[in-house]
CSV table of C-alpha atoms and ligand atoms in Angstrom, one decimal:
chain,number,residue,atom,x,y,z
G,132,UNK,CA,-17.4,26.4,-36.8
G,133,UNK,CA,-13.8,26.8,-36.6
G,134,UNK,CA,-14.3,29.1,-33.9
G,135,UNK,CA,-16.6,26.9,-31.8
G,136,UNK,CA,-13.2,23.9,-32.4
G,137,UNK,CA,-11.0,26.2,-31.2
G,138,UNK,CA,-12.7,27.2,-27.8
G,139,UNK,CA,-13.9,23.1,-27.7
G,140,UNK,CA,-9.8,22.6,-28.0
G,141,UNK,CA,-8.6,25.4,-25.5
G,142,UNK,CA,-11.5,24.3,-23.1
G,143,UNK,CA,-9.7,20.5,-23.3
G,144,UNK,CA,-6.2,22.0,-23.1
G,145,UNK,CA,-7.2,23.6,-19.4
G,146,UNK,CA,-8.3,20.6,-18.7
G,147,UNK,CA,-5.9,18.8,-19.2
G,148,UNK,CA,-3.0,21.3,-18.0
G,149,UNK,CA,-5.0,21.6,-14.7
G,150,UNK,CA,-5.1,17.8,-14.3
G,151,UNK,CA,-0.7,18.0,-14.8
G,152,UNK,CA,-0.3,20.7,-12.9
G,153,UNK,CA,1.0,19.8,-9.2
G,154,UNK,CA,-0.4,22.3,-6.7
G,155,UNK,CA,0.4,20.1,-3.5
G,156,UNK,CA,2.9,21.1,-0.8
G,157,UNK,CA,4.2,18.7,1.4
G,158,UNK,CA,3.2,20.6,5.1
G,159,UNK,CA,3.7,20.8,8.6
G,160,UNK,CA,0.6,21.0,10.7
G,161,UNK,CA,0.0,21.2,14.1
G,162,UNK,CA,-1.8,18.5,15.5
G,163,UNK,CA,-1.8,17.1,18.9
G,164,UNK,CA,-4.1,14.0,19.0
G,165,UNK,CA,-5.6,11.5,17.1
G,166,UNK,CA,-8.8,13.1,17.1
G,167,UNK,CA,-7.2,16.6,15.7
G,168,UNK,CA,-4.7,13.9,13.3
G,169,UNK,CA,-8.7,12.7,12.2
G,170,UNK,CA,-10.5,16.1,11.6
G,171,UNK,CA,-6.7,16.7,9.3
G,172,UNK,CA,-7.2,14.0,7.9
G,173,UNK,CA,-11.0,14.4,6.9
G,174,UNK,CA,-10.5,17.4,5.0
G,175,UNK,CA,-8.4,15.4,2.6
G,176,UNK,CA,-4.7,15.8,3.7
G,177,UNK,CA,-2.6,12.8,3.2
G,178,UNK,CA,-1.2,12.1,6.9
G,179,UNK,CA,2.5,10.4,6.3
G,180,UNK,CA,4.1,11.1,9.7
G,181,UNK,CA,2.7,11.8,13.3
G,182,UNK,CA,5.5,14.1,15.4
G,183,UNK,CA,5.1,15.0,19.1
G,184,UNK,CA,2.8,17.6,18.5
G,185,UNK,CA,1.8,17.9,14.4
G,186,UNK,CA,2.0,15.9,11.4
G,187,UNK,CA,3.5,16.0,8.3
G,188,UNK,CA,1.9,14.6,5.0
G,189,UNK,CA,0.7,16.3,1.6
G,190,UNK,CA,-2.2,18.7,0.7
G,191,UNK,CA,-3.1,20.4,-2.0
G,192,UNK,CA,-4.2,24.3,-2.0
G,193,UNK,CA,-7.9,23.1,-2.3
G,194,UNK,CA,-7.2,21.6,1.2
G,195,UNK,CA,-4.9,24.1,2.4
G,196,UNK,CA,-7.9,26.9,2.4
G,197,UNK,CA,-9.5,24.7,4.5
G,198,UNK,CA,-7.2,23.6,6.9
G,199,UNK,CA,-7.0,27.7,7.2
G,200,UNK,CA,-10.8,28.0,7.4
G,201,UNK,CA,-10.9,25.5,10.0
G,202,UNK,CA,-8.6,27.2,12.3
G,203,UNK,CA,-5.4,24.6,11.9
G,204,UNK,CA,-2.0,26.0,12.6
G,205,UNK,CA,-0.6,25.2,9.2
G,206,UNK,CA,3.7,25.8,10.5
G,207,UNK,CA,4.9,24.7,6.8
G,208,UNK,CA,4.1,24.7,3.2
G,209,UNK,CA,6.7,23.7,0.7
G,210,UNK,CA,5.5,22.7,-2.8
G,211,UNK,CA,6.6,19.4,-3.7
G,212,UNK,CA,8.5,19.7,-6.0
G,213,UNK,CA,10.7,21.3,-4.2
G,214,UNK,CA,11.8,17.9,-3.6
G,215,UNK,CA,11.2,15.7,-6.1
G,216,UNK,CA,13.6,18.1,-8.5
G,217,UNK,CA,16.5,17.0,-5.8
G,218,UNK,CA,15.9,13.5,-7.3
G,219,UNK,CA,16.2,12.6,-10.5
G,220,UNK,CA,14.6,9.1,-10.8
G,221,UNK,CA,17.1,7.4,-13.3
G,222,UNK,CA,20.5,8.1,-11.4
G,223,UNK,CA,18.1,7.1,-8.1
G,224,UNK,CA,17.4,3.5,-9.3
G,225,UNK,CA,20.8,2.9,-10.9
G,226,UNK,CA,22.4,3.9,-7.6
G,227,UNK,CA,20.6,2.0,-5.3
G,228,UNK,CA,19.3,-0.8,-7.5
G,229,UNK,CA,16.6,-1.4,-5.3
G,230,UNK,CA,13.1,-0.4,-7.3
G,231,UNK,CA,11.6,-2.0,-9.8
G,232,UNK,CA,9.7,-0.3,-12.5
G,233,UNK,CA,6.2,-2.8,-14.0
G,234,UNK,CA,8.4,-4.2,-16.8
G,235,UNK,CA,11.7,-5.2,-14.8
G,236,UNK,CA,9.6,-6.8,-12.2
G,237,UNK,CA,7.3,-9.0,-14.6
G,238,UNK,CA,11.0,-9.9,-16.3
G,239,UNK,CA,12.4,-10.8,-12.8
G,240,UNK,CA,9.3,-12.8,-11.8
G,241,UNK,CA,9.6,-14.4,-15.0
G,242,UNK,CA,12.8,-15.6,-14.7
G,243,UNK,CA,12.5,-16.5,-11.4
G,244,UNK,CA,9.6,-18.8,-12.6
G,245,UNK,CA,11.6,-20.3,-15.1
G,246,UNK,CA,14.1,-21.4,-12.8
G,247,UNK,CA,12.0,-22.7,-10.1
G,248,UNK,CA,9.3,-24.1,-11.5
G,249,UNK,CA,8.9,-26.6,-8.5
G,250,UNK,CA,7.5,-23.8,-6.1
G,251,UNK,CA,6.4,-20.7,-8.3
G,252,UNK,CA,3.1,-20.2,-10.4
G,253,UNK,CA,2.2,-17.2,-12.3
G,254,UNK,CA,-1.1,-15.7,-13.2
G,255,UNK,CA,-2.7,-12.5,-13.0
G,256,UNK,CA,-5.8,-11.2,-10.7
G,257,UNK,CA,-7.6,-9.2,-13.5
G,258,UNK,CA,-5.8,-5.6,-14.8
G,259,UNK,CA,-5.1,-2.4,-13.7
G,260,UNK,CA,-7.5,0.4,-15.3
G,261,UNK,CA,-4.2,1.4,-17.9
G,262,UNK,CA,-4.6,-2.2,-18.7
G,263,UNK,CA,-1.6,-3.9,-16.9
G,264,UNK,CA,-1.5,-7.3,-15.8
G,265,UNK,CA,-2.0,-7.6,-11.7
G,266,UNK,CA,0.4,-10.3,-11.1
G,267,UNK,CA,0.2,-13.1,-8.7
G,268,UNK,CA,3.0,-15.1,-7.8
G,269,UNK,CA,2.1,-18.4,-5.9
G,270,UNK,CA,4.9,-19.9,-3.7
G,271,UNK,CA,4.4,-23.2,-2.5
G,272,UNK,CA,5.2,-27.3,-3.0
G,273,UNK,CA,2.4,-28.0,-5.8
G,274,UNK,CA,-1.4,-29.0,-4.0
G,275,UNK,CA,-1.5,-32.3,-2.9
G,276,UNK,CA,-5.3,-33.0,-3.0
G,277,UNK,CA,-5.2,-35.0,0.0
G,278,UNK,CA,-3.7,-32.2,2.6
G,279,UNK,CA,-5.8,-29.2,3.2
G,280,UNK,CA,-3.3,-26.3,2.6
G,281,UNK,CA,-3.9,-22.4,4.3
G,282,UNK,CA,-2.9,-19.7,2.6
G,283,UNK,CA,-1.7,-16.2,3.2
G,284,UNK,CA,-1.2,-13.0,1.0
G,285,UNK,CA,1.0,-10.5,1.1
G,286,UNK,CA,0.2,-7.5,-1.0
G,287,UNK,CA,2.6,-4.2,-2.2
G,288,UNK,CA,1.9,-0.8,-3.6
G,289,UNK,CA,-1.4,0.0,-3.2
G,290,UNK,CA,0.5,3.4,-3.1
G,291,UNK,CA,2.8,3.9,-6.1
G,292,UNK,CA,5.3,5.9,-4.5
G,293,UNK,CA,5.5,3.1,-1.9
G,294,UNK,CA,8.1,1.4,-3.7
G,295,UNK,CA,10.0,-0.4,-1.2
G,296,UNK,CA,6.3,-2.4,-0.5
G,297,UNK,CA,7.2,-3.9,-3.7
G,298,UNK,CA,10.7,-4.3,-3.5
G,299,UNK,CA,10.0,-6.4,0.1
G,300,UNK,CA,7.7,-8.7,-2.0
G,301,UNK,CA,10.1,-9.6,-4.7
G,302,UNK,CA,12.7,-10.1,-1.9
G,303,UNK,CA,10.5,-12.6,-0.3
G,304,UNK,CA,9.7,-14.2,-3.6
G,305,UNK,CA,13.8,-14.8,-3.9
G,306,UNK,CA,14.4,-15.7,-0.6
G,307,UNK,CA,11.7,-18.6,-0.9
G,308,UNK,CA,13.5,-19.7,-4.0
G,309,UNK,CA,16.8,-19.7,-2.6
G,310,UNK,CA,16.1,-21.6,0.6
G,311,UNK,CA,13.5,-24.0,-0.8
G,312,UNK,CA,16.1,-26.3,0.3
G,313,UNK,CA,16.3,-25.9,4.1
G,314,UNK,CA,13.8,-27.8,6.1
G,315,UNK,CA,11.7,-25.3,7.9
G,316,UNK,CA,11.4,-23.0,4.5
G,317,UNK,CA,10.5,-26.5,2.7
G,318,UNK,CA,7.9,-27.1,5.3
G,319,UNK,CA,6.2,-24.0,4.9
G,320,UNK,CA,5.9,-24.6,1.4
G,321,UNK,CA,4.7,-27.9,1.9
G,322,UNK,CA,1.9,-26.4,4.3
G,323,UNK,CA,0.9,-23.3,3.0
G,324,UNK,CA,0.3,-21.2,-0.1
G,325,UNK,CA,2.2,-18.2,-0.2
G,326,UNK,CA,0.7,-15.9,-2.5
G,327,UNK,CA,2.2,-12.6,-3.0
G,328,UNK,CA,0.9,-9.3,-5.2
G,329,UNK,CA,3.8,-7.5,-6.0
G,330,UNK,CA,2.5,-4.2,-7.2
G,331,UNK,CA,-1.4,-3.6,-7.4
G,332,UNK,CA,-1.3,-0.1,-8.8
G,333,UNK,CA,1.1,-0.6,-11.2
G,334,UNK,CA,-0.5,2.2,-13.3
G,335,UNK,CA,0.8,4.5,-10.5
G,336,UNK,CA,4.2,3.3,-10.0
G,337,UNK,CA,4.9,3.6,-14.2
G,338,UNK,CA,3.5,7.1,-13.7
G,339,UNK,CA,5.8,7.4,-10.8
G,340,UNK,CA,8.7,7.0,-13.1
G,341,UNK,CA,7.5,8.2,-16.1
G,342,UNK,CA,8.9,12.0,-15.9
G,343,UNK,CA,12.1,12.9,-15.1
G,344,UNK,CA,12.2,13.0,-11.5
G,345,UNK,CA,9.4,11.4,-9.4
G,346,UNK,CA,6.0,12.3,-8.7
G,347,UNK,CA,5.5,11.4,-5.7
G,348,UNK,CA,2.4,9.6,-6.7
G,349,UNK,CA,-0.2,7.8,-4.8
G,350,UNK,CA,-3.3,6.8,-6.0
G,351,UNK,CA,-4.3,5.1,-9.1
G,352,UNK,CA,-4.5,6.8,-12.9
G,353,UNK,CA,-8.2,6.7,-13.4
G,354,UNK,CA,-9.4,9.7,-15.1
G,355,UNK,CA,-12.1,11.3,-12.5
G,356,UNK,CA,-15.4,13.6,-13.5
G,357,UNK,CA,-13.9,16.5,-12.5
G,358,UNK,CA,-10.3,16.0,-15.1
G,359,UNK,CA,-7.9,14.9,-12.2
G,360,UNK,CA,-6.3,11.6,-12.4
G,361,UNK,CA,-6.6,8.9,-9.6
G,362,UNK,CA,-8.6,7.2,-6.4
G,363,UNK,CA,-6.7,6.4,-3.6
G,364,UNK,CA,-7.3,2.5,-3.3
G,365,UNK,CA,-6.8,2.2,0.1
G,366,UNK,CA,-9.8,4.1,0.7
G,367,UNK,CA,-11.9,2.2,-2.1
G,368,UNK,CA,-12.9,-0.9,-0.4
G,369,UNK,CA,-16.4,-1.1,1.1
G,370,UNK,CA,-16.4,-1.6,5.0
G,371,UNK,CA,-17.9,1.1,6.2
G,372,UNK,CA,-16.7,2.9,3.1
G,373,UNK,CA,-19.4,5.6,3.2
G,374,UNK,CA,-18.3,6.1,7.4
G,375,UNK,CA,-16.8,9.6,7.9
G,376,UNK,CA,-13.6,10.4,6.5
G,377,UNK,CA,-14.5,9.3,3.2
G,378,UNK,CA,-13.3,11.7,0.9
G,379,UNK,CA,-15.0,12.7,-2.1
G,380,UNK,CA,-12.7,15.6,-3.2
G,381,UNK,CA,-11.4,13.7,-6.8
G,382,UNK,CA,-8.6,16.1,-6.4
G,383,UNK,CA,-7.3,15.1,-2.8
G,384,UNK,CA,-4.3,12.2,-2.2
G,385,UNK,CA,-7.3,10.3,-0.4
G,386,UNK,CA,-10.0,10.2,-3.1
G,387,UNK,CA,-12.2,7.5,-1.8
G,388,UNK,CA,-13.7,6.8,-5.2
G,389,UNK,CA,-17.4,6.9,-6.7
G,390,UNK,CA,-18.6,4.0,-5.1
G,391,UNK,CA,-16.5,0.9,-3.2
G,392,UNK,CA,-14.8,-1.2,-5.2
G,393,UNK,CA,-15.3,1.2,-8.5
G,394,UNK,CA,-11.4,0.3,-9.3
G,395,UNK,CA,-10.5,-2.4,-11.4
G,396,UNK,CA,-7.5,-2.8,-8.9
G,397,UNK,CA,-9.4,-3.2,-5.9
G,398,UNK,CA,-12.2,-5.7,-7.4
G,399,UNK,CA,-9.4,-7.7,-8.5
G,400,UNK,CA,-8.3,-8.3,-4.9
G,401,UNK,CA,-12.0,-8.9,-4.0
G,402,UNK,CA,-11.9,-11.6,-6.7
G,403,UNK,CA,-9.0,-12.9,-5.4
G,404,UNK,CA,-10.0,-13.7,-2.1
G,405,UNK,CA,-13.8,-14.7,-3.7
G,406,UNK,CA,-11.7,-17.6,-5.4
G,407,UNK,CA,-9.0,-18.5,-2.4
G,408,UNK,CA,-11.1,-19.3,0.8
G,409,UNK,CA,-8.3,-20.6,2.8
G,410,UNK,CA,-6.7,-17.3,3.1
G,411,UNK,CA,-6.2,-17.3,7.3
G,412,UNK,CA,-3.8,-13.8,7.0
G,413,UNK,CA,-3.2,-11.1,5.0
G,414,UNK,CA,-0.7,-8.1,4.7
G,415,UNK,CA,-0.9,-5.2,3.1
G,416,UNK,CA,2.5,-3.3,2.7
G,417,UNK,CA,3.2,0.3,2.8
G,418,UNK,CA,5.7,3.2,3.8
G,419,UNK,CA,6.6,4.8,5.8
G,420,UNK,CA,6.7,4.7,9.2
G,421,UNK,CA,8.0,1.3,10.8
G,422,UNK,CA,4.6,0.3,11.7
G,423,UNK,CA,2.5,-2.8,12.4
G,424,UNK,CA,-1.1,-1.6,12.2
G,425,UNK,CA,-4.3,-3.9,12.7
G,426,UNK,CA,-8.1,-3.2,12.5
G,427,UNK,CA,-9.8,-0.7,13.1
G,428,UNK,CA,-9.1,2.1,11.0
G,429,UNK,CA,-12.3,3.3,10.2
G,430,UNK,CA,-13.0,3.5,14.0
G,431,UNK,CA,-12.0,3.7,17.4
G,432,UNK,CA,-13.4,0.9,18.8
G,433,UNK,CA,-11.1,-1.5,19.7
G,434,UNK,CA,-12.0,-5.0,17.5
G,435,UNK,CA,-15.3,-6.5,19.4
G,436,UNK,CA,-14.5,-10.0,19.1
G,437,UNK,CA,-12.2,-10.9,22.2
G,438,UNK,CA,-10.8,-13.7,20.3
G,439,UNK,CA,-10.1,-11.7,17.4
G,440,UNK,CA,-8.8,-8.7,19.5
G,441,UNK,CA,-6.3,-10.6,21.5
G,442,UNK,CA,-5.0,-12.3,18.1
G,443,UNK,CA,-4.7,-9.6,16.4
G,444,UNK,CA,-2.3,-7.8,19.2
G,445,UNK,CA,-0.5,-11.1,20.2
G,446,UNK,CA,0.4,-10.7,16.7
G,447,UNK,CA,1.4,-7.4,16.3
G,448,UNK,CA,3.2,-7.1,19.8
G,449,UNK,CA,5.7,-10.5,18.1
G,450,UNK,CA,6.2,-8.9,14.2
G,451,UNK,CA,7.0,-5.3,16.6
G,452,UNK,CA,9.6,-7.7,18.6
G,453,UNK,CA,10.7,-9.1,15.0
G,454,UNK,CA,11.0,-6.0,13.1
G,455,UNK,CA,11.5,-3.2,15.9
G,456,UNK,CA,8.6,-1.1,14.8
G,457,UNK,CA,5.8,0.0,17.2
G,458,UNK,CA,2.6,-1.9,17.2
G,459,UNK,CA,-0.8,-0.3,17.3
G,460,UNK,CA,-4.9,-0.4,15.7
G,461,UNK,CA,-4.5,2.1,12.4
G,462,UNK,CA,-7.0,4.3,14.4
G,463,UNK,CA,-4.2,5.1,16.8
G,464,UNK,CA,-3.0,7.2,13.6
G,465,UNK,CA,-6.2,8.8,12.4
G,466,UNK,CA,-9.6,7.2,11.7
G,467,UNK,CA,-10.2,6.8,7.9
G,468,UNK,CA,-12.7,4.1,6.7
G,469,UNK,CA,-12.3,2.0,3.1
G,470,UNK,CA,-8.6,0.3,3.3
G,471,UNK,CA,-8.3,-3.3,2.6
G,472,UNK,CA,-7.5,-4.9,6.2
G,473,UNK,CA,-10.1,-3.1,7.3
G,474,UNK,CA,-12.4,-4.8,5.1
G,475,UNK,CA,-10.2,-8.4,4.5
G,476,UNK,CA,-11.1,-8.5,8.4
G,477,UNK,CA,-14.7,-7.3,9.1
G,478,UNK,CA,-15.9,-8.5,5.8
G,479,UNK,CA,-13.9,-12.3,5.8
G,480,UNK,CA,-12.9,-12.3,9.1
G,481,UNK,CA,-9.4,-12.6,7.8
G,482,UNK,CA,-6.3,-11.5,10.5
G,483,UNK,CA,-4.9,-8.8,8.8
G,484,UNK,CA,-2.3,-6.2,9.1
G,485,UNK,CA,-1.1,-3.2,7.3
G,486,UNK,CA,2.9,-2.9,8.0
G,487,UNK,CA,4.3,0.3,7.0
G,488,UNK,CA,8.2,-0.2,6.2
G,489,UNK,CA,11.1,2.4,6.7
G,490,UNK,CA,12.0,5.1,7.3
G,491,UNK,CA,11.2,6.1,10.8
G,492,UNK,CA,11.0,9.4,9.9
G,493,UNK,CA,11.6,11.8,6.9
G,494,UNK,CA,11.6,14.9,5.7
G,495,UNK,CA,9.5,15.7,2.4
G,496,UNK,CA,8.9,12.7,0.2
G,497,UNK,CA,12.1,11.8,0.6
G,498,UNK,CA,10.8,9.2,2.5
G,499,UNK,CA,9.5,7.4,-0.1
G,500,UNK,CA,12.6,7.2,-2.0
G,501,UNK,CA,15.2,6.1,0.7
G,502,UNK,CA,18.8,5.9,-0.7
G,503,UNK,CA,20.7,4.0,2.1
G,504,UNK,CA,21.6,0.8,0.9
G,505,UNK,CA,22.6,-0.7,4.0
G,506,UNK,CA,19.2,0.5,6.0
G,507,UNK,CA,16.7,-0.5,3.2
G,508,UNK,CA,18.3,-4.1,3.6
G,509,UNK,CA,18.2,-4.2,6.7
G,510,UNK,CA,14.9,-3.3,6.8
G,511,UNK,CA,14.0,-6.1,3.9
G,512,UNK,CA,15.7,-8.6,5.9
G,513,UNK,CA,13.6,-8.2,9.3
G,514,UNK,CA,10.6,-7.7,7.4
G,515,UNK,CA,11.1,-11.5,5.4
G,516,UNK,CA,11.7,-13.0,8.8
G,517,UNK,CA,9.0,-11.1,9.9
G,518,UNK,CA,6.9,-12.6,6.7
G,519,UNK,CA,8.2,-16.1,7.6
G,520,UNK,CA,6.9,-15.6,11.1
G,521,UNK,CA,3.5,-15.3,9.6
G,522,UNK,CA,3.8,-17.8,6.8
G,523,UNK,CA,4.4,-20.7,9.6
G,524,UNK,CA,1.4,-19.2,11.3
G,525,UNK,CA,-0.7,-18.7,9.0
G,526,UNK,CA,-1.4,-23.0,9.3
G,527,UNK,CA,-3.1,-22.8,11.9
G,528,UNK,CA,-3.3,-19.1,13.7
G,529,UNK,CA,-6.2,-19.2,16.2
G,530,UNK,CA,-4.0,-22.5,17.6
G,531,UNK,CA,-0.7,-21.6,17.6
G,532,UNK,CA,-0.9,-18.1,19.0
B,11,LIG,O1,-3.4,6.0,5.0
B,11,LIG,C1,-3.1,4.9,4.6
B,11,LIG,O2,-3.7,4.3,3.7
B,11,LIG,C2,-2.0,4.1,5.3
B,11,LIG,N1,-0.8,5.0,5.5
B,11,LIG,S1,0.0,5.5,4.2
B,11,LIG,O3,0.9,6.5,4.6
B,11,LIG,N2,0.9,4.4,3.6
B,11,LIG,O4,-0.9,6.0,3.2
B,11,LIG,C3,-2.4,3.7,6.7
B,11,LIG,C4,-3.6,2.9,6.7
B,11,LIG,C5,-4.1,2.7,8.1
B,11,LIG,N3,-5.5,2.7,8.1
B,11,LIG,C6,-6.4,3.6,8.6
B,11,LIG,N4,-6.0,4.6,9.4
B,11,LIG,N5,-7.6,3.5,8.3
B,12,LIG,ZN1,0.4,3.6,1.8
């Protein structure tokens, strides 16, 4: 009997370890088109930057063999940690002050409540799978029953490590406070509900910042079949979710997930927009890249609608103008089906965008930890007037554009 415990408690201890252990490499691969950036892609490599003629992005040795197998020109492989070592998370945030861990954002939120009651409302969209509250901050002039407000929602970190997605939205949330004052930001809130989600996986971003240095996390913390932890949620939503490219390696940076919508984070944004039907334009913010990406991902085809189409790209062509970043369909970067515009648009026919903030380019996943003060403001700043932009839009959009 004791025996039988001991191999039952070894057998969990491998487990386990296995699950910790970090076997990906942040990698250099040649790759020339979007096509060749798609079949990467497919075999479950996490695609964070397109250069002249490869990519760089994260794979673990699971995907490695079979970038090998499948005749891809792999020109690095350095294991991750190789950078997250260089940085030590808690001299990181008290440098820059610019990320927010789960806790220091719900007490900032909560402040920011308290003092502005006249514009800010508080809830919660349901809970991540760890059990933390997915908060939703409504910015507007209370509802006046007799004039028919739109609304818009602006999303962050549906990637932990994307921290700055956050950091944008809490900027955004402060900026409406402090210039509830001045007429045009009074008018928007008069007009519109602004309704932002901070931080949907905020299970990843505490894991994030739970060990010394970072992880350079991604996906969410659910415990999968096969003892790793997490499902990309960006690949969890159901249009065309079952299309090629969805990735059913638990292990991979792009696990699609057991079934659409199988997260508790990604039925809670489906909730969301069950409940708020005037939602006329969503955002869903990322890094990195300096990107303004609109439907389709999952395919090439451009969006069928004319209407729609020609929206969609007036739009993107003026937030590129606002915010300098280059505007194109998220197929343009590789074709990967279940992300949320994807589905906020072909399943509610809602304009949508996924914006991917700075840097432009990085080396490692440095990129997701950026430490210049001066360019992650600046970047902030265009990306609020770029938010405003859409806000004043968001009235009326099919009219105005
Ligand atoms: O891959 C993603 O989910 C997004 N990029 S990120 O580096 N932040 O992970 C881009 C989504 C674009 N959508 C598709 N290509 N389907
Ligand atoms: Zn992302």
């Amino acid at each position: 009997m004791l025996i039988r415990i001991a191999i039952l408690y070894t057998v969990l201890l491998t487990i386990a370890c296995l699950a910790e252990s970090d076997n990906r490499s942040w990698v250099i691969i040649q790759a020339k088109s979007a096509d060749e950036r798609t079949a990467i892609a497919n075999i479950g490599v996490c695609i964070e930057e397109i250069l002249p003629t490869s990519i760089a992005g994260i794979a673990d040795t699971n995907c490695l063999s079979q970038l090998t197998k499948s005749g891809f020109i792999i020109k690095q492989a350095t294991p991750l940690a190789n950078y997250t070592t260089l940085m030590p998370h808690t001299t990181y945030m008290r440098s820059t002050e610019q990320f927010s861990s789960f806790e220091n954002m719900t007490t900032d939120i909560q402040h920011l409540a308290a003092t502005h009651p006249d514009i800010l409302t508080i809830s919660s969209i349901g809970h991540s799978y760890e059990n933390r509250n997915l908060l939703l901050v409504q910015c507007s002039i209370p509802y006046d029953a007799y004039k028919k407000k739109s609304g818009i929602l602006f999303v962050g970190t549906h990637h932990a490590r994307e921290h700055i997605s956050t950091e944008l939205c809490l900027k955004l949330i402060s900026y409406l406070c402090e210039h509830k004052h001045e007429p045009s930001i009074n008018a928007l809130l008069a007009s519109t509900n602004i309704y932002i989600i901070p931080m949907l996986n905020p299970d990843g971003v505490t894991y994030d910042y739970s060990k010394n240095n970072f992880a350079c996390w991604r996906k969410n913390r659910r415990l999968n079949s096969n003892g790793s932890i997490g499902v990309d949620l960006n690949r969890n939503y159901s249009y065309m979710w079952n299309g090629k490219g969805n990735i059913q390696n638990q292990t991979s940076e792009c696990y699609s997930g057991p079934q659409p919508f199988s997260e508790p984070e990604t039925q809670a944004i489906k909730a969301f927009f069950e409940l708020h039907k005037n939602i006329s334009i969503f955002v869903s913010y990322h890094s990195y890249g300096n990107l303004i990406l609109y439907p389709w991902g999952c395919k090439k085809d451009p969006i069928e609608n004319i209407r729609d189409r020609t929206i969609h790209i007036k739009i993107a062509k003026k937030l590129a103008e606002i915010t300098g970043y280059t505007a194109m369909p998220s197929s343009a970067l590789y074709v990967a089906p279940g992300d949320a515009t994807d589905w906020a648009y072909g399943i509610k026919n809602i304009i949508s965008f996924t914006i991917e903030l700075m840097p432009h380019h990085a080396t490692g996943c440095t990129g997701f930890y950026p430490t210049d003060k001066q360019k992650i403001n600046s970047d902030i700043s265009k990306n609020i007037d770029a938010a405003l932009y859409l806000c004043a839009l968001s009235i009326d959009p099919y009219n105005q554009v």
